[in-house]
């Protein structure tokens, strides 16, 4: 490494720079800013790349600490880590091996250092709904660390796949800054090698066949995007090979047909599919995936609004582009995707006619083709890409487009107006670039609304638009701004508006889409792409390379409204595409016949047609409606209904769009369904659904929820069925058996194992039956979800509905707000004839209210097994697996939850408990639980939380410094007392030794509000400061408190706060010891960091750890020591004690007046209140405890600001 020092004197000159002005500092003799990547070597095992730059940019900003600088890379992006030094980076993608995990090594570098310079902190990713200038500079933990940021000058992004190649982004970070020493390091050269680690990586590319040809639409993308792409190695497919799939709302098919004909005439193979043959967003994605795999595909055009053909979604938001992710698990499009959004056939016709005129009929001499408009807000600056304000950004684009041959007119927020823009569009413009704020119905910087668009008169002068703005493309629930540009017509119904518009469905970020817009315009100028989709997609690839996750979110949600294959007309290529002059149609196909007829599928075959030029495909029609296109003389028809008659015919077509006459018609009836014979057993032993099993998913936006999971959570063996949550409401999702022959049968028993990983209330699980999979009938079994999991259990349901049929279908169903479950697992389904022959199904509740001589447990009878439960309760013993022959406590009959109290227990003794339920078929037992009684002296324990899901907190040490806080309410904790032990329940055995601190404090808050850790522990008592020396799986880990905590109950809840301080980067796995938790909304909070303690705001969640608290003097309110005058001392006494039902309360006090007596049980519940007026010094009252269960009760007396407690034992 060569190290070059420069004087810091020159830095002092920088402070005279104008704010937001970028000053380029040159690193050599060349006085021009450049930055670029050079491919030194590329082989299967090693890629060597050299990065070099001639200058770096400094932008002066004002922070709370005074003037500072932002460091910019030429043609680069910013790191954007909030609070860290705001430094630039440069990125470049390379093709990497299909399956290897890759590593990067720095081979050589040269750098310069500048001393005593202040670098401003990054503001992070900023939404365009916010003005960057309104966000203050906040200095992060990096400014307290004596180290260079970033630590690495070269890293690799996650691998991704674009159709034919797997790529990774080389991220060069040529600037490092040490905030403590104020030293800035600038690298002028960095050479790296990217090598295989010899291990399999993630997001691998699995090829079905060797790559020998490339789609011509993507060849230029590869050449532009990948540094090591060698075009000469592959044969580009001809223009005629471009394949386009149009998925159309059925009633709009005739309106879009002229576009199909035109596209075929200019070399496309276009397939039109009616949406009704697909049916849902999930099915549409699967259809596109299969079409891509089978036929190859370049362009996807969706025709219809969301109500007609639904959009898909990703974690970022609504996303048509999600349909174009067909290879790998990344966010780089493999297909160009666009939409003709329309709510009527007339609106489709408007967009088709625009496209036809623009590509086919518009003359190359049209003056609008060389005119353009730039629109920019008056905001931005340090938050923008390359530190540019919106105006600087648009000025740069204007310069580039002007040099290319456009005449660009500014219509900025400062100086522009709606009337000016309307005039420019009506007189003719070919391109509009916009950067600024937006809404669902307008551009908000230089306000231009949907009403303004609808009033345009620019027929036959349609611009294409690149829009960087928030939510202008949010079309799912309203007619958005982008849709208006595409749909509008004038008073004579002539099309007006734009030919294509890219608009986001969500709030866009400030910087990343600016980089994409720059790239889109640069590619247009270079004549790299003639299709709007190609230009648009390549710009998004550049954005993802530069901005990572934020770039992916923008790419997911940036939607093309219009034809993605649109041939853009620009000063560099004024002419449109040329159509074939062929007008001769192919001959009609002959000898159409069917074969391989099954219940839901069949095969069609025919004799080939002939054509003067060549047949490009065959359109298949079902029952008189278009079904699909085949490029061969056979077609496999799927998705049919068993026992149903259909008619089919076929038409041939050529590249010019000429269609033949219809073939002969063939009539076919599918086979009747094959019913299963009783008894039926299915244990799901494979990774795919068994033959004949189907699903139904009903609800707006719902996707397939059922899959096979390689787990055994329901109590069977892998595999098992799994139903997964989705944020859609309401939803009904079913897993359906094949038809079962129940002829002559009047009752069956449907049995299954299941387990529910719950989230909250809002979903009903049930069993239904049907004879046609259309009309469904509920059976006797249903369960409403709560925040508590349903442990693995077996359910047997007697069924009498929809029987005595050759086609009885059974369905397990989840209905409601599907976000309120996490996962529902189902296994080992059986259907047997006759009534139930099974015992009940029962679960056991964890022990609680544990004292030295008593405890409480219980259970839940979830199914009666088809016979009445005549007895239920708990049995317990000091040996494992107790039965009703041991000690037992009965608690009612029937199904449902119950509790039972155990008394007369021995102190400091381990007990085992099982719930039981009895019906005529026998006795069923729940899962065994255990507990240990206290050692005596009035102590007790309480367990809060019964969930079995796991997480690291509160004992995780995956990060070097972990913090978590959990709130438990007085209703859960119970009566007052002295807390002397805290325990959590890990499910993994660990061996690492970790410093642990535990704090407790009282609070009247009922939920946790996000705060810093310092705020959270303010006022808390440090009750434990020691070490956790590993954990044992499925055993409570106890922390005996070095400082006990006085819990006063009343209106006080408690907050338990835990620190693990391993240091550096942590000791264990991400799950830590996998402590069990129960969902409790906004009652848990966590924050974590490596190397130094976290200082930011914590994250609030619902994953509250299960906890066991041990008390001394349970039920006695801890008193605050205070000095009183001897004459004011008060006292109470109760007798007889123990009592058999009534006792006397004596109050000794000089006070006369109102008195409130409250009786509590040992878990803090109020049993009764007795208010009265005291009139004597020694007052006595008789109080009844009749009809209460035996046990210990607390007598609480409040008067004259005093609180006094005593215990009473009821025999």
PDB file of C-alpha atoms in Angstrom, residues 155 342 787 1047:
ATOM      1  CA  UNK A 155     -17.217  -5.292   0.034  1.00  0.00           C
ATOM      2  CA  UNK A 342     -58.198   0.480 -17.148  1.00  0.00           C
ATOM      3  CA  UNK A 787     -52.500 -14.628  21.669  1.00  0.00           C
ATOM      4  CA  UNK A1047     -43.442  -4.565  44.875  1.00  0.00           C
TER       5      UNK A1047
END
